[in-house]
Amino acid sequence: MELVDPLAQAYAERYSSALSPLLQDIAAYTAANHPEAHMLSGPLQGKLLELMSHLLQPRRVLEIGTFMGYSALCLASGLSDDGKLHTIELRDEDADRAAENFRRANRQDRIILHRGNALAIIPALEEVWDIVFIDADKPGYRDYYELVFPRVRSGGLIIADNVLFHGQVLEAEIQGKSAKAIQAFNELVAADERVEKVILTVRDGLFFIRKK
């Protein structure tokens, strides 16, 4: 299902600030070489993440699901002077490419790349998070949310990607493991009185969740 009118998408991109040449290069490389290129955040979502980072000037950011490092670079753009971003990637090939992109951006000292299962890695990170970006396996969203929540500061932000899941959550009968997991996650957050939240219909749906 096409969630966003391609003409509206192109119009919005034309009138939005461009991302850096490096991010544009990462996007072009991914589109040409990666079988799951659709997973990349893209220019509008990337710029939104950049703006949120600059507005909040976070000291600690956690990203679950690094992929090519595109969204990590966007989220790292507004870090405070002593800020660090931790990002977790399960797949070594993607982690290798992301690490190279962090070096190209001269961000390897500000972005800490962890390889492996996020559920095992997160408990060992003794940080208080200003921003958490969840963009990994969809059946894991609920576990990631509940695992990170106690370590998100009051007023901190959790952002979850793909919460419309290609429009599959809009169907009368939701099918498929990932779509059902996303629907369950959305219902969990909607019922959570500890947070304020809004779903934005950007790209494949972004859930902005602010801890009270």
PDB file of C-alpha atoms in Angstrom:
ATOM      1  CA  MET A   1       0.000   0.000   0.000  1.00  0.00           C
ATOM      2  CA  GLU A   2       1.326   3.451  -0.960  1.00  0.00           C
ATOM      3  CA  LEU A   3       0.926   5.472   2.239  1.00  0.00           C
ATOM      4  CA  VAL A   4       2.197   8.817   0.967  1.00  0.00           C
ATOM      5  CA  ASP A   5       1.306  10.370  -2.383  1.00  0.00           C
ATOM      6  CA  PRO A   6       4.566  10.340  -4.416  1.00  0.00           C
ATOM      7  CA  LEU A   7       3.848  13.870  -5.652  1.00  0.00           C
ATOM      8  CA  ALA A   8       3.406  15.115  -2.081  1.00  0.00           C
ATOM      9  CA  GLN A   9       6.584  13.291  -1.083  1.00  0.00           C
ATOM     10  CA  ALA A  10       8.567  14.901  -3.895  1.00  0.00           C
ATOM     11  CA  TYR A  11       7.104  18.313  -3.097  1.00  0.00           C
ATOM     12  CA  ALA A  12       7.996  18.008   0.590  1.00  0.00           C
ATOM     13  CA  GLU A  13      11.547  16.945  -0.251  1.00  0.00           C
ATOM     14  CA  ARG A  14      11.945  19.857  -2.667  1.00  0.00           C
ATOM     15  CA  TYR A  15      10.954  22.421  -0.041  1.00  0.00           C
ATOM     16  CA  SER A  16      12.862  20.854   2.872  1.00  0.00           C
ATOM     17  CA  SER A  17      16.511  21.421   3.725  1.00  0.00           C
ATOM     18  CA  ALA A  18      18.820  18.971   2.024  1.00  0.00           C
ATOM     19  CA  LEU A  19      20.824  16.478   4.019  1.00  0.00           C
ATOM     20  CA  SER A  20      24.615  16.417   3.808  1.00  0.00           C
ATOM     21  CA  PRO A  21      26.417  15.118   0.697  1.00  0.00           C
ATOM     22  CA  LEU A  22      27.625  12.144   2.745  1.00  0.00           C
ATOM     23  CA  LEU A  23      24.070  11.159   3.712  1.00  0.00           C
ATOM     24  CA  GLN A  24      22.994  11.559   0.098  1.00  0.00           C
ATOM     25  CA  ASP A  25      25.887   9.302  -0.917  1.00  0.00           C
ATOM     26  CA  ILE A  26      24.908   6.695   1.689  1.00  0.00           C
ATOM     27  CA  ALA A  27      21.342   6.735   0.359  1.00  0.00           C
ATOM     28  CA  ALA A  28      22.523   6.332  -3.245  1.00  0.00           C
ATOM     29  CA  TYR A  29      24.886   3.485  -2.328  1.00  0.00           C
ATOM     30  CA  THR A  30      22.174   1.696  -0.354  1.00  0.00           C
ATOM     31  CA  ALA A  31      19.633   2.009  -3.170  1.00  0.00           C
ATOM     32  CA  ALA A  32      22.119   0.580  -5.667  1.00  0.00           C
ATOM     33  CA  ASN A  33      23.609  -2.199  -3.551  1.00  0.00           C
ATOM     34  CA  HIS A  34      21.406  -3.343  -0.672  1.00  0.00           C
ATOM     35  CA  PRO A  35      18.482  -5.767  -1.178  1.00  0.00           C
ATOM     36  CA  GLU A  36      16.604  -4.082   1.684  1.00  0.00           C
ATOM     37  CA  ALA A  37      17.274  -0.486   0.669  1.00  0.00           C
ATOM     38  CA  HIS A  38      13.678   0.428   1.567  1.00  0.00           C
ATOM     39  CA  MET A  39      14.730   0.224   5.231  1.00  0.00           C
ATOM     40  CA  LEU A  40      16.754   3.439   4.979  1.00  0.00           C
ATOM     41  CA  SER A  41      15.117   6.412   6.720  1.00  0.00           C
ATOM     42  CA  GLY A  42      15.237   8.670   3.660  1.00  0.00           C
ATOM     43  CA  PRO A  43      15.549  12.461   3.352  1.00  0.00           C
ATOM     44  CA  LEU A  44      12.372  13.663   5.086  1.00  0.00           C
ATOM     45  CA  GLN A  45      12.605  11.313   8.029  1.00  0.00           C
ATOM     46  CA  GLY A  46      16.332  11.922   8.228  1.00  0.00           C
ATOM     47  CA  LYS A  47      15.848  15.679   8.351  1.00  0.00           C
ATOM     48  CA  LEU A  48      13.144  15.291  11.012  1.00  0.00           C
ATOM     49  CA  LEU A  49      15.512  13.228  13.164  1.00  0.00           C
ATOM     50  CA  GLU A  50      18.222  15.848  12.643  1.00  0.00           C
ATOM     51  CA  LEU A  51      15.909  18.660  13.716  1.00  0.00           C
ATOM     52  CA  MET A  52      14.755  16.772  16.809  1.00  0.00           C
ATOM     53  CA  SER A  53      18.376  16.174  17.768  1.00  0.00           C
ATOM     54  CA  HIS A  54      19.259  19.847  17.378  1.00  0.00           C
ATOM     55  CA  LEU A  55      16.192  20.897  19.370  1.00  0.00           C
ATOM     56  CA  LEU A  56      16.853  18.513  22.260  1.00  0.00           C
ATOM     57  CA  GLN A  57      20.673  18.589  22.161  1.00  0.00           C
ATOM     58  CA  PRO A  58      20.797  15.150  23.766  1.00  0.00           C
ATOM     59  CA  ARG A  59      23.686  13.922  25.884  1.00  0.00           C
ATOM     60  CA  ARG A  60      22.898  10.237  25.385  1.00  0.00           C
ATOM     61  CA  VAL A  61      21.071   8.645  22.445  1.00  0.00           C
ATOM     62  CA  LEU A  62      20.321   4.963  21.911  1.00  0.00           C
ATOM     63  CA  GLU A  63      19.498   3.569  18.481  1.00  0.00           C
ATOM     64  CA  ILE A  64      18.260  -0.008  18.142  1.00  0.00           C
ATOM     65  CA  GLY A  65      18.932  -1.056  14.549  1.00  0.00           C
ATOM     66  CA  THR A  66      21.872   0.683  12.859  1.00  0.00           C
ATOM     67  CA  PHE A  67      21.500  -0.543   9.255  1.00  0.00           C
ATOM     68  CA  MET A  68      23.774   1.723   7.152  1.00  0.00           C
ATOM     69  CA  GLY A  69      24.316   4.304   9.892  1.00  0.00           C
ATOM     70  CA  TYR A  70      22.161   6.917   8.127  1.00  0.00           C
ATOM     71  CA  SER A  71      19.719   7.591  10.956  1.00  0.00           C
ATOM     72  CA  ALA A  72      22.506   7.421  13.553  1.00  0.00           C
ATOM     73  CA  LEU A  73      24.340  10.229  11.760  1.00  0.00           C
ATOM     74  CA  CYS A  74      21.123  12.261  11.685  1.00  0.00           C
ATOM     75  CA  LEU A  75      20.492  11.729  15.397  1.00  0.00           C
ATOM     76  CA  ALA A  76      24.130  12.449  16.281  1.00  0.00           C
ATOM     77  CA  SER A  77      24.075  15.818  14.517  1.00  0.00           C
ATOM     78  CA  GLY A  78      22.699  17.712  17.542  1.00  0.00           C
ATOM     79  CA  LEU A  79      24.536  15.957  20.363  1.00  0.00           C
ATOM     80  CA  SER A  80      25.664  18.090  23.279  1.00  0.00           C
ATOM     81  CA  ASP A  81      29.378  18.815  23.600  1.00  0.00           C
ATOM     82  CA  ASP A  82      29.906  15.678  25.701  1.00  0.00           C
ATOM     83  CA  GLY A  83      27.200  13.695  23.909  1.00  0.00           C
ATOM     84  CA  LYS A  84      27.444  10.103  22.711  1.00  0.00           C
ATOM     85  CA  LEU A  85      25.189   7.955  20.570  1.00  0.00           C
ATOM     86  CA  HIS A  86      25.083   4.183  21.096  1.00  0.00           C
ATOM     87  CA  THR A  87      23.762   2.147  18.176  1.00  0.00           C
ATOM     88  CA  ILE A  88      23.171  -1.609  17.995  1.00  0.00           C
ATOM     89  CA  GLU A  89      23.283  -3.764  14.851  1.00  0.00           C
ATOM     90  CA  LEU A  90      22.788  -7.517  14.662  1.00  0.00           C
ATOM     91  CA  ARG A  91      24.119  -8.083  11.130  1.00  0.00           C
ATOM     92  CA  ASP A  92      27.888  -7.855  10.727  1.00  0.00           C
ATOM     93  CA  GLU A  93      27.825  -6.819   7.068  1.00  0.00           C
ATOM     94  CA  ASP A  94      25.573  -3.848   7.791  1.00  0.00           C
ATOM     95  CA  ALA A  95      27.603  -2.991  10.897  1.00  0.00           C
ATOM     96  CA  ASP A  96      30.803  -2.961   8.815  1.00  0.00           C
ATOM     97  CA  ARG A  97      29.272  -0.532   6.319  1.00  0.00           C
ATOM     98  CA  ALA A  98      27.885   1.679   9.108  1.00  0.00           C
ATOM     99  CA  ALA A  99      31.273   1.785  10.840  1.00  0.00           C
ATOM    100  CA  GLU A 100      32.869   2.929   7.591  1.00  0.00           C
ATOM    101  CA  ASN A 101      30.218   5.629   7.211  1.00  0.00           C
ATOM    102  CA  PHE A 102      30.873   6.845  10.760  1.00  0.00           C
ATOM    103  CA  ARG A 103      34.583   7.102   9.916  1.00  0.00           C
ATOM    104  CA  ARG A 104      33.803   9.012   6.735  1.00  0.00           C
ATOM    105  CA  ALA A 105      31.745  11.459   8.799  1.00  0.00           C
ATOM    106  CA  ASN A 106      34.520  11.721  11.399  1.00  0.00           C
ATOM    107  CA  ARG A 107      31.967  10.661  14.014  1.00  0.00           C
ATOM    108  CA  GLN A 108      33.609   7.474  15.234  1.00  0.00           C
ATOM    109  CA  ASP A 109      34.467   9.159  18.545  1.00  0.00           C
ATOM    110  CA  ARG A 110      30.854  10.234  19.147  1.00  0.00           C
ATOM    111  CA  ILE A 111      29.037   7.139  17.843  1.00  0.00           C
ATOM    112  CA  ILE A 112      29.588   3.828  19.644  1.00  0.00           C
ATOM    113  CA  LEU A 113      28.640   0.828  17.515  1.00  0.00           C
ATOM    114  CA  HIS A 114      27.621  -2.388  19.285  1.00  0.00           C
ATOM    115  CA  ARG A 115      27.279  -5.668  17.408  1.00  0.00           C
ATOM    116  CA  GLY A 116      24.880  -8.378  18.518  1.00  0.00           C
ATOM    117  CA  ASN A 117      21.475  -8.923  20.076  1.00  0.00           C
ATOM    118  CA  ALA A 118      20.019  -5.696  21.444  1.00  0.00           C
ATOM    119  CA  LEU A 119      18.164  -7.499  24.231  1.00  0.00           C
ATOM    120  CA  ALA A 120      21.520  -8.699  25.581  1.00  0.00           C
ATOM    121  CA  ILE A 121      23.410  -5.450  24.956  1.00  0.00           C
ATOM    122  CA  ILE A 122      20.952  -2.855  26.323  1.00  0.00           C
ATOM    123  CA  PRO A 123      21.035  -3.994  29.985  1.00  0.00           C
ATOM    124  CA  ALA A 124      24.838  -3.571  30.010  1.00  0.00           C
ATOM    125  CA  LEU A 125      24.625   0.071  28.892  1.00  0.00           C
ATOM    126  CA  GLU A 126      24.504   2.011  32.142  1.00  0.00           C
ATOM    127  CA  GLU A 127      23.216   5.264  30.699  1.00  0.00           C
ATOM    128  CA  VAL A 128      20.222   7.551  31.091  1.00  0.00           C
ATOM    129  CA  TRP A 129      18.762   8.133  27.649  1.00  0.00           C
ATOM    130  CA  ASP A 130      17.534  11.435  26.252  1.00  0.00           C
ATOM    131  CA  ILE A 131      16.428   9.883  22.949  1.00  0.00           C
ATOM    132  CA  VAL A 132      15.816   6.247  22.011  1.00  0.00           C
ATOM    133  CA  PHE A 133      15.161   5.346  18.366  1.00  0.00           C
ATOM    134  CA  ILE A 134      13.645   1.892  17.814  1.00  0.00           C
ATOM    135  CA  ASP A 135      14.045   0.633  14.252  1.00  0.00           C
ATOM    136  CA  ALA A 136      14.854  -3.070  14.449  1.00  0.00           C
ATOM    137  CA  ASP A 137      12.928  -6.347  14.188  1.00  0.00           C
ATOM    138  CA  LYS A 138       9.245  -5.615  14.648  1.00  0.00           C
ATOM    139  CA  PRO A 139       8.416  -8.540  16.983  1.00  0.00           C
ATOM    140  CA  GLY A 140      11.024  -7.115  19.348  1.00  0.00           C
ATOM    141  CA  TYR A 141       9.500  -3.627  19.666  1.00  0.00           C
ATOM    142  CA  ARG A 142       7.518  -4.355  22.815  1.00  0.00           C
ATOM    143  CA  ASP A 143      10.525  -5.895  24.561  1.00  0.00           C
ATOM    144  CA  TYR A 144      12.796  -3.016  23.516  1.00  0.00           C
ATOM    145  CA  TYR A 145      10.278  -0.460  24.768  1.00  0.00           C
ATOM    146  CA  GLU A 146       9.853  -2.095  28.151  1.00  0.00           C
ATOM    147  CA  LEU A 147      13.601  -2.669  28.506  1.00  0.00           C
ATOM    148  CA  VAL A 148      14.671   0.914  27.782  1.00  0.00           C
ATOM    149  CA  PHE A 149      11.786   2.729  29.457  1.00  0.00           C
ATOM    150  CA  PRO A 150      13.193   2.764  33.016  1.00  0.00           C
ATOM    151  CA  ARG A 151      16.441   4.299  31.707  1.00  0.00           C
ATOM    152  CA  VAL A 152      14.772   7.084  29.693  1.00  0.00           C
ATOM    153  CA  ARG A 153      14.864  10.346  31.621  1.00  0.00           C
ATOM    154  CA  SER A 154      11.685  12.199  32.511  1.00  0.00           C
ATOM    155  CA  GLY A 155      10.919  14.337  29.475  1.00  0.00           C
ATOM    156  CA  GLY A 156      12.981  12.029  27.275  1.00  0.00           C
ATOM    157  CA  LEU A 157      11.827  10.851  23.873  1.00  0.00           C
ATOM    158  CA  ILE A 158      11.323   7.398  22.406  1.00  0.00           C
ATOM    159  CA  ILE A 159      10.815   7.301  18.628  1.00  0.00           C
ATOM    160  CA  ALA A 160       9.591   4.101  16.984  1.00  0.00           C
ATOM    161  CA  ASP A 161       9.787   3.658  13.217  1.00  0.00           C
ATOM    162  CA  ASN A 162       7.524   1.706  10.840  1.00  0.00           C
ATOM    163  CA  VAL A 163       4.470   1.863  13.097  1.00  0.00           C
ATOM    164  CA  LEU A 164       2.148   1.833  10.070  1.00  0.00           C
ATOM    165  CA  PHE A 165       4.082  -1.141   8.673  1.00  0.00           C
ATOM    166  CA  HIS A 166       3.480  -0.584   4.974  1.00  0.00           C
ATOM    167  CA  GLY A 167      -0.206   0.009   5.664  1.00  0.00           C
ATOM    168  CA  GLN A 168      -0.768  -3.509   6.949  1.00  0.00           C
ATOM    169  CA  VAL A 169      -2.000  -2.271  10.342  1.00  0.00           C
ATOM    170  CA  LEU A 170      -4.796  -0.439   8.494  1.00  0.00           C
ATOM    171  CA  GLU A 171      -6.331  -3.639   7.176  1.00  0.00           C
ATOM    172  CA  ALA A 172      -9.578  -4.947   8.655  1.00  0.00           C
ATOM    173  CA  GLU A 173      -7.789  -8.179   9.517  1.00  0.00           C
ATOM    174  CA  ILE A 174      -4.117  -7.725  10.318  1.00  0.00           C
ATOM    175  CA  GLN A 175      -1.983 -10.600   9.092  1.00  0.00           C
ATOM    176  CA  GLY A 176       1.667 -11.465   9.329  1.00  0.00           C
ATOM    177  CA  LYS A 177       3.942 -11.733  12.350  1.00  0.00           C
ATOM    178  CA  SER A 178       5.526  -8.294  11.998  1.00  0.00           C
ATOM    179  CA  ALA A 179       2.285  -6.410  11.335  1.00  0.00           C
ATOM    180  CA  LYS A 180       0.617  -8.061  14.321  1.00  0.00           C
ATOM    181  CA  ALA A 181       3.627  -7.208  16.492  1.00  0.00           C
ATOM    182  CA  ILE A 182       3.497  -3.567  15.424  1.00  0.00           C
ATOM    183  CA  GLN A 183      -0.233  -3.400  16.131  1.00  0.00           C
ATOM    184  CA  ALA A 184       0.336  -4.863  19.598  1.00  0.00           C
ATOM    185  CA  PHE A 185       3.118  -2.333  20.209  1.00  0.00           C
ATOM    186  CA  ASN A 186       0.921   0.569  19.105  1.00  0.00           C
ATOM    187  CA  GLU A 187      -1.844  -0.582  21.427  1.00  0.00           C
ATOM    188  CA  LEU A 188       0.644  -0.911  24.288  1.00  0.00           C
ATOM    189  CA  VAL A 189       1.875   2.660  23.848  1.00  0.00           C
ATOM    190  CA  ALA A 190      -1.636   4.042  23.363  1.00  0.00           C
ATOM    191  CA  ALA A 191      -2.652   2.590  26.724  1.00  0.00           C
ATOM    192  CA  ASP A 192       0.513   3.693  28.535  1.00  0.00           C
ATOM    193  CA  GLU A 193      -0.439   6.605  30.812  1.00  0.00           C
ATOM    194  CA  ARG A 194       3.216   7.275  31.653  1.00  0.00           C
ATOM    195  CA  VAL A 195       3.751   8.917  28.265  1.00  0.00           C
ATOM    196  CA  GLU A 196       2.424  11.503  25.836  1.00  0.00           C
ATOM    197  CA  LYS A 197       2.419  10.279  22.271  1.00  0.00           C
ATOM    198  CA  VAL A 198       1.608  11.052  18.671  1.00  0.00           C
ATOM    199  CA  ILE A 199       1.914   9.032  15.463  1.00  0.00           C
ATOM    200  CA  LEU A 200       3.171  10.996  12.479  1.00  0.00           C
ATOM    201  CA  THR A 201       2.324   9.767   8.997  1.00  0.00           C
ATOM    202  CA  VAL A 202       5.854  10.383   7.730  1.00  0.00           C
ATOM    203  CA  ARG A 203       7.197   7.647   5.478  1.00  0.00           C
ATOM    204  CA  ASP A 204       6.087   4.382   7.159  1.00  0.00           C
ATOM    205  CA  GLY A 205       4.853   5.983  10.379  1.00  0.00           C
ATOM    206  CA  LEU A 206       6.826   7.406  13.299  1.00  0.00           C
ATOM    207  CA  PHE A 207       5.606   7.110  16.892  1.00  0.00           C
ATOM    208  CA  PHE A 208       6.858   9.991  19.042  1.00  0.00           C
ATOM    209  CA  ILE A 209       6.605   9.016  22.706  1.00  0.00           C
ATOM    210  CA  ARG A 210       7.546  11.459  25.478  1.00  0.00           C
ATOM    211  CA  LYS A 211       8.051  10.111  28.979  1.00  0.00           C
ATOM    212  CA  LYS A 212       6.212  12.248  31.524  1.00  0.00           C
TER     213      LYS A 212
END
